[in-house]
Amino acid sequence: MSSDCRVLLIEDELERVKLLRELLLSASSCSVAKDLSFQVSPASDIREAVEKLATEKIDLILLGLEISPPDGLNPLVRLRELAREIPIVVQTASKDETLVVKAFQAGADGYIQLHNLDRNLLAYQIRVAIERQQYIINLGRKQQEQQREAEFLGLEHLIGDTKTSVTAKMFGSESLRESVPDIYAQLVQEYGELLDLALEERSYKVEYNLSDRSRSIADKLGFLKASPRDVIDIHTTTLRNKSRDVPLARAQAYVVEGRLLVLELMGYLTSFYRKYYIGLSNINLFSDPKS
């Protein structure tokens, strides 16, 4: 995280806003703040806070628990849903300890009582909340990366499975990667473009003719006498390429969307071979002099 920490201060009492702003601006010189330098962006209600979350880069939310809830909703719960990766520290003048438990249950990363609050304590609570949230984010990313890698390894195990290799030999060919590397690379590119379009459909509620594109790729695979191993190989290579140097959420979206896409592609390839063998059977039937 950068040394500049932009704090979204959500509070409707002007005296508290003034107090917390002064403490935050002076807290940068505290030893417990380490390399953090605080900047304050005030919001008097949740609606204004939501607008600022959408238009400004916010590193931490400092929320007053007594702020009026919009539409009867818990402000902390609503903010947690809107800003899942931004740490939230709540502050209150109440000494009711049950509020601490309720705040953490609702998604708070830190809790401050205004009674006897000073800049050192404020800086410490903010730094701890930031480090706690960063730890949770990193842990979640590591778990998702491990799950994604396990899925890739499982698919690659299928590619190298002896039974699949026998299937390829039945068609009298090596893998597409080995036999026609240029065409293989083109198919990986086409499949990657199809995967991007599938994500756009889901994200932006637009419609592309994905079925025709998927069927077109399946027909090309069929003419090349591709095996299921080749489909999985193209799918896995594409996912690995797409997952490099992208945010974790997008990488995970590729994996999830790819599960549906590869099944559809397998279905179209199966349909291609079914039609092929039906046609071949009919040719043999009519060419048989005994028939």
PDB file of C-alpha atoms in Angstrom:
ATOM      1  CA  MET A   1       0.000   0.000   0.000  1.00  0.00           C
ATOM      2  CA  SER A   2       1.204   3.544  -0.755  1.00  0.00           C
ATOM      3  CA  SER A   3       2.259   5.891   2.042  1.00  0.00           C
ATOM      4  CA  ASP A   4      -0.777   8.088   1.352  1.00  0.00           C
ATOM      5  CA  CYS A   5      -3.851   6.724   3.122  1.00  0.00           C
ATOM      6  CA  ARG A   6      -7.100   8.331   1.994  1.00  0.00           C
ATOM      7  CA  VAL A   7      -9.706   7.987   4.735  1.00  0.00           C
ATOM      8  CA  LEU A   8     -13.402   8.273   3.969  1.00  0.00           C
ATOM      9  CA  LEU A   9     -14.786   9.822   7.174  1.00  0.00           C
ATOM     10  CA  ILE A  10     -18.527   9.193   7.440  1.00  0.00           C
ATOM     11  CA  GLU A  11     -19.977  11.284  10.245  1.00  0.00           C
ATOM     12  CA  ASP A  12     -22.899  13.715  10.509  1.00  0.00           C
ATOM     13  CA  GLU A  13     -21.861  15.526  13.719  1.00  0.00           C
ATOM     14  CA  LEU A  14     -19.649  18.476  12.838  1.00  0.00           C
ATOM     15  CA  GLU A  15     -17.753  18.455  16.135  1.00  0.00           C
ATOM     16  CA  ARG A  16     -16.727  14.834  15.659  1.00  0.00           C
ATOM     17  CA  VAL A  17     -15.734  15.510  12.057  1.00  0.00           C
ATOM     18  CA  LYS A  18     -13.508  18.357  13.215  1.00  0.00           C
ATOM     19  CA  LEU A  19     -11.970  16.263  16.026  1.00  0.00           C
ATOM     20  CA  LEU A  20     -11.279  13.212  13.867  1.00  0.00           C
ATOM     21  CA  ARG A  21      -9.919  15.284  10.976  1.00  0.00           C
ATOM     22  CA  GLU A  22      -7.465  17.057  13.270  1.00  0.00           C
ATOM     23  CA  LEU A  23      -6.360  13.780  14.854  1.00  0.00           C
ATOM     24  CA  LEU A  24      -5.903  12.132  11.471  1.00  0.00           C
ATOM     25  CA  LEU A  25      -3.905  14.988   9.977  1.00  0.00           C
ATOM     26  CA  SER A  26      -1.620  15.127  13.005  1.00  0.00           C
ATOM     27  CA  ALA A  27      -1.326  11.328  13.290  1.00  0.00           C
ATOM     28  CA  SER A  28       1.045  11.125  10.326  1.00  0.00           C
ATOM     29  CA  SER A  29       3.923  12.224  12.547  1.00  0.00           C
ATOM     30  CA  CYS A  30       3.266   9.437  15.100  1.00  0.00           C
ATOM     31  CA  SER A  31       5.719   6.561  15.241  1.00  0.00           C
ATOM     32  CA  VAL A  32       2.871   4.017  15.227  1.00  0.00           C
ATOM     33  CA  ALA A  33       1.676   5.381  11.888  1.00  0.00           C
ATOM     34  CA  LYS A  34       4.964   4.218  10.345  1.00  0.00           C
ATOM     35  CA  ASP A  35       4.899   5.303   6.688  1.00  0.00           C
ATOM     36  CA  LEU A  36       1.208   6.260   6.547  1.00  0.00           C
ATOM     37  CA  SER A  37       0.180   9.812   5.731  1.00  0.00           C
ATOM     38  CA  PHE A  38      -3.537  10.432   6.210  1.00  0.00           C
ATOM     39  CA  GLN A  39      -5.821  12.414   3.915  1.00  0.00           C
ATOM     40  CA  VAL A  40      -9.460  12.946   4.858  1.00  0.00           C
ATOM     41  CA  SER A  41     -12.487  12.836   2.571  1.00  0.00           C
ATOM     42  CA  PRO A  42     -15.612  13.643   4.666  1.00  0.00           C
ATOM     43  CA  ALA A  43     -19.156  12.420   3.979  1.00  0.00           C
ATOM     44  CA  SER A  44     -22.162  13.392   6.057  1.00  0.00           C
ATOM     45  CA  ASP A  45     -24.317  10.388   5.158  1.00  0.00           C
ATOM     46  CA  ILE A  46     -24.213   6.996   3.472  1.00  0.00           C
ATOM     47  CA  ARG A  47     -25.472   8.263   0.123  1.00  0.00           C
ATOM     48  CA  GLU A  48     -22.616  10.753  -0.116  1.00  0.00           C
ATOM     49  CA  ALA A  49     -20.191   8.055   1.001  1.00  0.00           C
ATOM     50  CA  VAL A  50     -21.404   5.703  -1.747  1.00  0.00           C
ATOM     51  CA  GLU A  51     -20.835   8.434  -4.344  1.00  0.00           C
ATOM     52  CA  LYS A  52     -17.294   8.996  -3.092  1.00  0.00           C
ATOM     53  CA  LEU A  53     -16.549   5.277  -3.119  1.00  0.00           C
ATOM     54  CA  ALA A  54     -17.550   5.258  -6.777  1.00  0.00           C
ATOM     55  CA  THR A  55     -15.473   8.299  -7.774  1.00  0.00           C
ATOM     56  CA  GLU A  56     -12.492   8.410  -5.388  1.00  0.00           C
ATOM     57  CA  LYS A  57      -9.689   6.056  -4.424  1.00  0.00           C
ATOM     58  CA  ILE A  58     -10.412   5.197  -0.785  1.00  0.00           C
ATOM     59  CA  ASP A  59      -7.967   3.222   1.371  1.00  0.00           C
ATOM     60  CA  LEU A  60      -9.991   3.076   4.610  1.00  0.00           C
ATOM     61  CA  ILE A  61     -13.491   3.903   5.834  1.00  0.00           C
ATOM     62  CA  LEU A  62     -13.975   5.500   9.255  1.00  0.00           C
ATOM     63  CA  LEU A  63     -17.665   5.158  10.068  1.00  0.00           C
ATOM     64  CA  GLY A  64     -19.676   6.732  12.860  1.00  0.00           C
ATOM     65  CA  LEU A  65     -22.014   4.087  14.286  1.00  0.00           C
ATOM     66  CA  GLU A  66     -24.645   6.645  15.240  1.00  0.00           C
ATOM     67  CA  ILE A  67     -25.083   7.896  11.673  1.00  0.00           C
ATOM     68  CA  SER A  68     -28.670   7.743  10.407  1.00  0.00           C
ATOM     69  CA  PRO A  69     -29.275   4.551   8.409  1.00  0.00           C
ATOM     70  CA  PRO A  70     -30.735   4.999   4.888  1.00  0.00           C
ATOM     71  CA  ASP A  71     -33.932   3.104   4.172  1.00  0.00           C
ATOM     72  CA  GLY A  72     -33.642   1.319   7.503  1.00  0.00           C
ATOM     73  CA  LEU A  73     -30.518  -0.564   6.406  1.00  0.00           C
ATOM     74  CA  ASN A  74     -27.503  -1.055   8.647  1.00  0.00           C
ATOM     75  CA  PRO A  75     -24.865   1.383   7.261  1.00  0.00           C
ATOM     76  CA  LEU A  76     -21.989  -0.947   8.188  1.00  0.00           C
ATOM     77  CA  VAL A  77     -23.564  -3.933   6.408  1.00  0.00           C
ATOM     78  CA  ARG A  78     -24.283  -1.845   3.318  1.00  0.00           C
ATOM     79  CA  LEU A  79     -20.742  -0.452   3.177  1.00  0.00           C
ATOM     80  CA  ARG A  80     -19.262  -3.923   3.649  1.00  0.00           C
ATOM     81  CA  GLU A  81     -21.244  -5.156   0.643  1.00  0.00           C
ATOM     82  CA  LEU A  82     -20.137  -2.205  -1.503  1.00  0.00           C
ATOM     83  CA  ALA A  83     -16.485  -2.149  -0.422  1.00  0.00           C
ATOM     84  CA  ARG A  84     -15.469  -5.741   0.279  1.00  0.00           C
ATOM     85  CA  GLU A  85     -11.725  -5.112   0.152  1.00  0.00           C
ATOM     86  CA  ILE A  86     -11.599  -1.729   1.913  1.00  0.00           C
ATOM     87  CA  PRO A  87     -10.990  -1.891   5.675  1.00  0.00           C
ATOM     88  CA  ILE A  88     -13.736  -0.340   7.806  1.00  0.00           C
ATOM     89  CA  VAL A  89     -13.103   1.083  11.271  1.00  0.00           C
ATOM     90  CA  VAL A  90     -16.147   2.138  13.264  1.00  0.00           C
ATOM     91  CA  GLN A  91     -16.134   4.867  15.907  1.00  0.00           C
ATOM     92  CA  THR A  92     -18.637   5.716  18.616  1.00  0.00           C
ATOM     93  CA  ALA A  93     -18.941   7.635  21.873  1.00  0.00           C
ATOM     94  CA  SER A  94     -20.857   4.730  23.446  1.00  0.00           C
ATOM     95  CA  LYS A  95     -19.155   2.538  26.052  1.00  0.00           C
ATOM     96  CA  ASP A  96     -21.489  -0.398  25.388  1.00  0.00           C
ATOM     97  CA  GLU A  97     -19.150  -3.358  24.821  1.00  0.00           C
ATOM     98  CA  THR A  98     -21.821  -5.356  23.007  1.00  0.00           C
ATOM     99  CA  LEU A  99     -21.476  -2.871  20.158  1.00  0.00           C
ATOM    100  CA  VAL A 100     -17.925  -4.109  19.641  1.00  0.00           C
ATOM    101  CA  VAL A 101     -19.127  -7.664  19.075  1.00  0.00           C
ATOM    102  CA  LYS A 102     -21.975  -6.562  16.813  1.00  0.00           C
ATOM    103  CA  ALA A 103     -19.664  -4.326  14.781  1.00  0.00           C
ATOM    104  CA  PHE A 104     -17.190  -7.119  14.053  1.00  0.00           C
ATOM    105  CA  GLN A 105     -20.044  -9.517  13.263  1.00  0.00           C
ATOM    106  CA  ALA A 106     -21.332  -6.983  10.718  1.00  0.00           C
ATOM    107  CA  GLY A 107     -17.937  -6.792   8.996  1.00  0.00           C
ATOM    108  CA  ALA A 108     -15.896  -4.132  10.816  1.00  0.00           C
ATOM    109  CA  ASP A 109     -12.100  -4.433  10.765  1.00  0.00           C
ATOM    110  CA  GLY A 110     -11.532  -2.115  13.730  1.00  0.00           C
ATOM    111  CA  TYR A 111     -13.353  -0.346  16.549  1.00  0.00           C
ATOM    112  CA  ILE A 112     -12.645   2.994  18.230  1.00  0.00           C
ATOM    113  CA  GLN A 113     -14.252   4.590  21.282  1.00  0.00           C
ATOM    114  CA  LEU A 114     -14.034   8.367  21.197  1.00  0.00           C
ATOM    115  CA  HIS A 115     -13.548   8.475  24.946  1.00  0.00           C
ATOM    116  CA  ASN A 116      -9.907   9.414  25.626  1.00  0.00           C
ATOM    117  CA  LEU A 117      -9.047   8.978  21.946  1.00  0.00           C
ATOM    118  CA  ASP A 118      -5.706  10.435  20.860  1.00  0.00           C
ATOM    119  CA  ARG A 119      -3.793  10.484  17.596  1.00  0.00           C
ATOM    120  CA  ASN A 120      -1.529   7.572  18.569  1.00  0.00           C
ATOM    121  CA  LEU A 121      -4.451   5.262  19.320  1.00  0.00           C
ATOM    122  CA  LEU A 122      -6.263   6.375  16.173  1.00  0.00           C
ATOM    123  CA  ALA A 123      -3.209   5.781  13.979  1.00  0.00           C
ATOM    124  CA  TYR A 124      -2.601   2.395  15.586  1.00  0.00           C
ATOM    125  CA  GLN A 125      -6.200   1.187  15.121  1.00  0.00           C
ATOM    126  CA  ILE A 126      -6.185   2.288  11.476  1.00  0.00           C
ATOM    127  CA  ARG A 127      -2.857   0.603  10.738  1.00  0.00           C
ATOM    128  CA  VAL A 128      -3.974  -2.639  12.416  1.00  0.00           C
ATOM    129  CA  ALA A 129      -7.253  -2.601  10.451  1.00  0.00           C
ATOM    130  CA  ILE A 130      -5.385  -2.091   7.177  1.00  0.00           C
ATOM    131  CA  GLU A 131      -2.930  -4.895   7.935  1.00  0.00           C
ATOM    132  CA  ARG A 132      -5.766  -7.207   9.053  1.00  0.00           C
ATOM    133  CA  GLN A 133      -7.776  -6.601   5.893  1.00  0.00           C
ATOM    134  CA  GLN A 134      -4.686  -7.011   3.700  1.00  0.00           C
ATOM    135  CA  TYR A 135      -3.929 -10.325   5.384  1.00  0.00           C
ATOM    136  CA  ILE A 136      -7.487 -11.547   4.718  1.00  0.00           C
ATOM    137  CA  ILE A 137      -7.277 -10.439   1.075  1.00  0.00           C
ATOM    138  CA  ASN A 138      -3.894 -12.101   0.547  1.00  0.00           C
ATOM    139  CA  LEU A 139      -5.109 -15.296   2.211  1.00  0.00           C
ATOM    140  CA  GLY A 140      -8.196 -15.381   0.002  1.00  0.00           C
ATOM    141  CA  ARG A 141      -6.108 -14.773  -3.107  1.00  0.00           C
ATOM    142  CA  LYS A 142      -3.682 -17.530  -2.162  1.00  0.00           C
ATOM    143  CA  GLN A 143      -6.553 -19.981  -1.606  1.00  0.00           C
ATOM    144  CA  GLN A 144      -8.132 -19.098  -4.953  1.00  0.00           C
ATOM    145  CA  GLU A 145      -4.776 -19.385  -6.722  1.00  0.00           C
ATOM    146  CA  GLN A 146      -4.275 -22.816  -5.160  1.00  0.00           C
ATOM    147  CA  GLN A 147      -7.757 -23.910  -6.211  1.00  0.00           C
ATOM    148  CA  ARG A 148      -7.198 -22.618  -9.741  1.00  0.00           C
ATOM    149  CA  GLU A 149      -3.814 -24.336  -9.971  1.00  0.00           C
ATOM    150  CA  ALA A 150      -5.328 -27.591  -8.705  1.00  0.00           C
ATOM    151  CA  GLU A 151      -7.982 -27.351 -11.422  1.00  0.00           C
ATOM    152  CA  PHE A 152      -5.304 -26.743 -14.082  1.00  0.00           C
ATOM    153  CA  LEU A 153      -3.266 -29.704 -12.835  1.00  0.00           C
ATOM    154  CA  GLY A 154      -6.342 -31.918 -12.856  1.00  0.00           C
ATOM    155  CA  LEU A 155      -7.080 -30.968 -16.457  1.00  0.00           C
ATOM    156  CA  GLU A 156      -3.455 -31.472 -17.452  1.00  0.00           C
ATOM    157  CA  HIS A 157      -3.564 -34.901 -15.834  1.00  0.00           C
ATOM    158  CA  LEU A 158      -6.443 -35.755 -18.160  1.00  0.00           C
ATOM    159  CA  ILE A 159      -4.370 -34.568 -21.115  1.00  0.00           C
ATOM    160  CA  GLY A 160      -1.568 -36.954 -20.197  1.00  0.00           C
ATOM    161  CA  ASP A 161      -3.845 -39.842 -19.276  1.00  0.00           C
ATOM    162  CA  THR A 162      -3.050 -43.027 -21.197  1.00  0.00           C
ATOM    163  CA  LYS A 163      -6.690 -43.697 -22.007  1.00  0.00           C
ATOM    164  CA  THR A 164      -6.989 -40.316 -23.688  1.00  0.00           C
ATOM    165  CA  SER A 165      -3.803 -40.987 -25.649  1.00  0.00           C
ATOM    166  CA  VAL A 166      -5.345 -44.228 -26.939  1.00  0.00           C
ATOM    167  CA  THR A 167      -8.345 -42.218 -28.141  1.00  0.00           C
ATOM    168  CA  ALA A 168      -6.005 -39.942 -30.072  1.00  0.00           C
ATOM    169  CA  LYS A 169      -4.279 -42.942 -31.676  1.00  0.00           C
ATOM    170  CA  MET A 170      -7.649 -44.235 -32.843  1.00  0.00           C
ATOM    171  CA  PHE A 171      -7.894 -41.123 -34.982  1.00  0.00           C
ATOM    172  CA  GLY A 172      -4.367 -41.733 -36.263  1.00  0.00           C
ATOM    173  CA  SER A 173      -2.892 -38.463 -35.016  1.00  0.00           C
ATOM    174  CA  GLU A 174      -0.661 -36.888 -32.460  1.00  0.00           C
ATOM    175  CA  SER A 175      -1.902 -34.032 -30.330  1.00  0.00           C
ATOM    176  CA  LEU A 176      -2.704 -30.838 -32.232  1.00  0.00           C
ATOM    177  CA  ARG A 177      -0.044 -29.025 -30.229  1.00  0.00           C
ATOM    178  CA  GLU A 178       2.577 -31.408 -31.640  1.00  0.00           C
ATOM    179  CA  SER A 179       1.264 -32.070 -35.142  1.00  0.00           C
ATOM    180  CA  VAL A 180       0.048 -28.597 -36.211  1.00  0.00           C
ATOM    181  CA  PRO A 181       1.491 -26.048 -33.729  1.00  0.00           C
ATOM    182  CA  ASP A 182       0.534 -23.008 -35.850  1.00  0.00           C
ATOM    183  CA  ILE A 183      -3.090 -24.076 -36.144  1.00  0.00           C
ATOM    184  CA  TYR A 184      -3.076 -25.036 -32.468  1.00  0.00           C
ATOM    185  CA  ALA A 185      -1.929 -21.490 -31.548  1.00  0.00           C
ATOM    186  CA  GLN A 186      -4.691 -20.028 -33.728  1.00  0.00           C
ATOM    187  CA  LEU A 187      -7.314 -22.186 -32.025  1.00  0.00           C
ATOM    188  CA  VAL A 188      -6.025 -21.086 -28.606  1.00  0.00           C
ATOM    189  CA  GLN A 189      -6.399 -17.462 -29.727  1.00  0.00           C
ATOM    190  CA  GLU A 190      -9.937 -18.034 -31.036  1.00  0.00           C
ATOM    191  CA  TYR A 191     -10.952 -19.828 -27.859  1.00  0.00           C
ATOM    192  CA  GLY A 192      -9.483 -16.968 -25.794  1.00  0.00           C
ATOM    193  CA  GLU A 193     -11.505 -14.423 -27.776  1.00  0.00           C
ATOM    194  CA  LEU A 194     -14.610 -16.544 -27.219  1.00  0.00           C
ATOM    195  CA  LEU A 195     -13.887 -16.583 -23.478  1.00  0.00           C
ATOM    196  CA  ASP A 196     -13.548 -12.776 -23.425  1.00  0.00           C
ATOM    197  CA  LEU A 197     -16.884 -12.397 -25.199  1.00  0.00           C
ATOM    198  CA  ALA A 198     -18.511 -14.770 -22.706  1.00  0.00           C
ATOM    199  CA  LEU A 199     -17.277 -12.595 -19.843  1.00  0.00           C
ATOM    200  CA  GLU A 200     -18.547  -9.446 -21.561  1.00  0.00           C
ATOM    201  CA  GLU A 201     -21.980 -11.041 -21.975  1.00  0.00           C
ATOM    202  CA  ARG A 202     -22.155 -11.807 -18.280  1.00  0.00           C
ATOM    203  CA  SER A 203     -20.700  -8.482 -17.095  1.00  0.00           C
ATOM    204  CA  TYR A 204     -22.353  -5.977 -19.456  1.00  0.00           C
ATOM    205  CA  LYS A 205     -25.597  -7.835 -20.272  1.00  0.00           C
ATOM    206  CA  VAL A 206     -24.869  -7.794 -24.017  1.00  0.00           C
ATOM    207  CA  GLU A 207     -25.509 -10.622 -26.450  1.00  0.00           C
ATOM    208  CA  TYR A 208     -23.042 -12.242 -28.829  1.00  0.00           C
ATOM    209  CA  ASN A 209     -23.657 -15.268 -30.987  1.00  0.00           C
ATOM    210  CA  LEU A 210     -21.377 -17.419 -28.869  1.00  0.00           C
ATOM    211  CA  SER A 211     -22.979 -20.708 -29.862  1.00  0.00           C
ATOM    212  CA  ASP A 212     -22.110 -20.213 -33.533  1.00  0.00           C
ATOM    213  CA  ARG A 213     -18.549 -19.221 -32.632  1.00  0.00           C
ATOM    214  CA  SER A 214     -18.177 -22.243 -30.379  1.00  0.00           C
ATOM    215  CA  ARG A 215     -19.644 -24.531 -33.054  1.00  0.00           C
ATOM    216  CA  SER A 216     -17.234 -23.067 -35.616  1.00  0.00           C
ATOM    217  CA  ILE A 217     -14.254 -23.935 -33.404  1.00  0.00           C
ATOM    218  CA  ALA A 218     -15.672 -27.422 -32.846  1.00  0.00           C
ATOM    219  CA  ASP A 219     -16.011 -27.940 -36.624  1.00  0.00           C
ATOM    220  CA  LYS A 220     -12.376 -26.944 -37.114  1.00  0.00           C
ATOM    221  CA  LEU A 221     -11.363 -29.379 -34.397  1.00  0.00           C
ATOM    222  CA  GLY A 222     -13.459 -32.081 -36.020  1.00  0.00           C
ATOM    223  CA  PHE A 223     -11.861 -31.606 -39.441  1.00  0.00           C
ATOM    224  CA  LEU A 224      -8.470 -31.877 -37.731  1.00  0.00           C
ATOM    225  CA  LYS A 225      -9.606 -35.141 -36.072  1.00  0.00           C
ATOM    226  CA  ALA A 226      -9.076 -33.589 -32.643  1.00  0.00           C
ATOM    227  CA  SER A 227      -9.571 -35.686 -29.539  1.00  0.00           C
ATOM    228  CA  PRO A 228     -11.051 -34.663 -26.149  1.00  0.00           C
ATOM    229  CA  ARG A 229      -7.446 -34.358 -25.013  1.00  0.00           C
ATOM    230  CA  ASP A 230      -6.906 -31.575 -27.579  1.00  0.00           C
ATOM    231  CA  VAL A 231      -9.983 -29.688 -26.359  1.00  0.00           C
ATOM    232  CA  ILE A 232      -8.785 -29.837 -22.749  1.00  0.00           C
ATOM    233  CA  ASP A 233      -5.271 -28.830 -23.852  1.00  0.00           C
ATOM    234  CA  ILE A 234      -6.595 -25.746 -25.693  1.00  0.00           C
ATOM    235  CA  HIS A 235      -8.845 -24.889 -22.747  1.00  0.00           C
ATOM    236  CA  THR A 236      -6.058 -25.195 -20.140  1.00  0.00           C
ATOM    237  CA  THR A 237      -3.496 -23.289 -22.227  1.00  0.00           C
ATOM    238  CA  THR A 238      -5.994 -20.474 -22.787  1.00  0.00           C
ATOM    239  CA  LEU A 239      -6.854 -20.212 -19.097  1.00  0.00           C
ATOM    240  CA  ARG A 240      -3.183 -20.107 -18.118  1.00  0.00           C
ATOM    241  CA  ASN A 241      -2.524 -17.365 -20.676  1.00  0.00           C
ATOM    242  CA  LYS A 242      -5.565 -15.350 -19.633  1.00  0.00           C
ATOM    243  CA  SER A 243      -4.778 -15.642 -15.915  1.00  0.00           C
ATOM    244  CA  ARG A 244      -1.372 -14.004 -16.209  1.00  0.00           C
ATOM    245  CA  ASP A 245      -1.016 -10.387 -15.040  1.00  0.00           C
ATOM    246  CA  VAL A 246      -4.731  -9.816 -14.429  1.00  0.00           C
ATOM    247  CA  PRO A 247      -6.616  -9.059 -11.197  1.00  0.00           C
ATOM    248  CA  LEU A 248      -7.528 -12.132  -9.176  1.00  0.00           C
ATOM    249  CA  ALA A 249     -11.265 -11.575  -9.659  1.00  0.00           C
ATOM    250  CA  ARG A 250     -10.887 -11.603 -13.453  1.00  0.00           C
ATOM    251  CA  ALA A 251      -8.667 -14.691 -13.376  1.00  0.00           C
ATOM    252  CA  GLN A 252     -11.290 -16.488 -11.300  1.00  0.00           C
ATOM    253  CA  ALA A 253     -14.032 -15.314 -13.675  1.00  0.00           C
ATOM    254  CA  TYR A 254     -12.129 -16.869 -16.583  1.00  0.00           C
ATOM    255  CA  VAL A 255     -11.982 -20.193 -14.735  1.00  0.00           C
ATOM    256  CA  VAL A 256     -15.696 -20.179 -13.850  1.00  0.00           C
ATOM    257  CA  GLU A 257     -16.841 -19.117 -17.325  1.00  0.00           C
ATOM    258  CA  GLY A 258     -14.403 -21.533 -18.937  1.00  0.00           C
ATOM    259  CA  ARG A 259     -16.027 -24.520 -17.207  1.00  0.00           C
ATOM    260  CA  LEU A 260     -19.255 -23.864 -19.105  1.00  0.00           C
ATOM    261  CA  LEU A 261     -17.502 -23.015 -22.342  1.00  0.00           C
ATOM    262  CA  VAL A 262     -15.378 -26.162 -22.514  1.00  0.00           C
ATOM    263  CA  LEU A 263     -18.442 -28.345 -21.890  1.00  0.00           C
ATOM    264  CA  GLU A 264     -20.288 -26.617 -24.714  1.00  0.00           C
ATOM    265  CA  LEU A 265     -17.302 -27.061 -27.027  1.00  0.00           C
ATOM    266  CA  MET A 266     -17.071 -30.753 -26.135  1.00  0.00           C
ATOM    267  CA  GLY A 267     -20.783 -31.108 -26.913  1.00  0.00           C
ATOM    268  CA  TYR A 268     -20.430 -29.521 -30.346  1.00  0.00           C
ATOM    269  CA  LEU A 269     -17.392 -31.681 -31.132  1.00  0.00           C
ATOM    270  CA  THR A 270     -19.337 -34.803 -30.129  1.00  0.00           C
ATOM    271  CA  SER A 271     -22.193 -33.683 -32.368  1.00  0.00           C
ATOM    272  CA  PHE A 272     -19.736 -33.191 -35.243  1.00  0.00           C
ATOM    273  CA  TYR A 273     -18.381 -36.728 -34.902  1.00  0.00           C
ATOM    274  CA  ARG A 274     -21.873 -38.180 -34.541  1.00  0.00           C
ATOM    275  CA  LYS A 275     -22.956 -36.574 -37.818  1.00  0.00           C
ATOM    276  CA  TYR A 276     -19.678 -37.665 -39.414  1.00  0.00           C
ATOM    277  CA  TYR A 277     -20.119 -41.316 -38.478  1.00  0.00           C
ATOM    278  CA  ILE A 278     -23.812 -41.332 -39.387  1.00  0.00           C
ATOM    279  CA  GLY A 279     -22.873 -39.977 -42.805  1.00  0.00           C
ATOM    280  CA  LEU A 280     -20.068 -42.504 -43.116  1.00  0.00           C
ATOM    281  CA  SER A 281     -22.405 -45.351 -42.181  1.00  0.00           C
ATOM    282  CA  ASN A 282     -24.923 -44.249 -44.796  1.00  0.00           C
ATOM    283  CA  ILE A 283     -22.222 -44.150 -47.470  1.00  0.00           C
ATOM    284  CA  ASN A 284     -21.098 -47.666 -46.562  1.00  0.00           C
ATOM    285  CA  LEU A 285     -24.691 -48.856 -46.563  1.00  0.00           C
ATOM    286  CA  PHE A 286     -25.462 -47.592 -50.052  1.00  0.00           C
ATOM    287  CA  SER A 287     -22.096 -48.722 -51.438  1.00  0.00           C
ATOM    288  CA  ASP A 288     -22.600 -52.288 -50.168  1.00  0.00           C
ATOM    289  CA  PRO A 289     -23.554 -54.415 -53.207  1.00  0.00           C
ATOM    290  CA  LYS A 290     -25.513 -56.804 -50.980  1.00  0.00           C
ATOM    291  CA  SER A 291     -27.856 -54.038 -49.833  1.00  0.00           C
TER     292      SER A 291
END
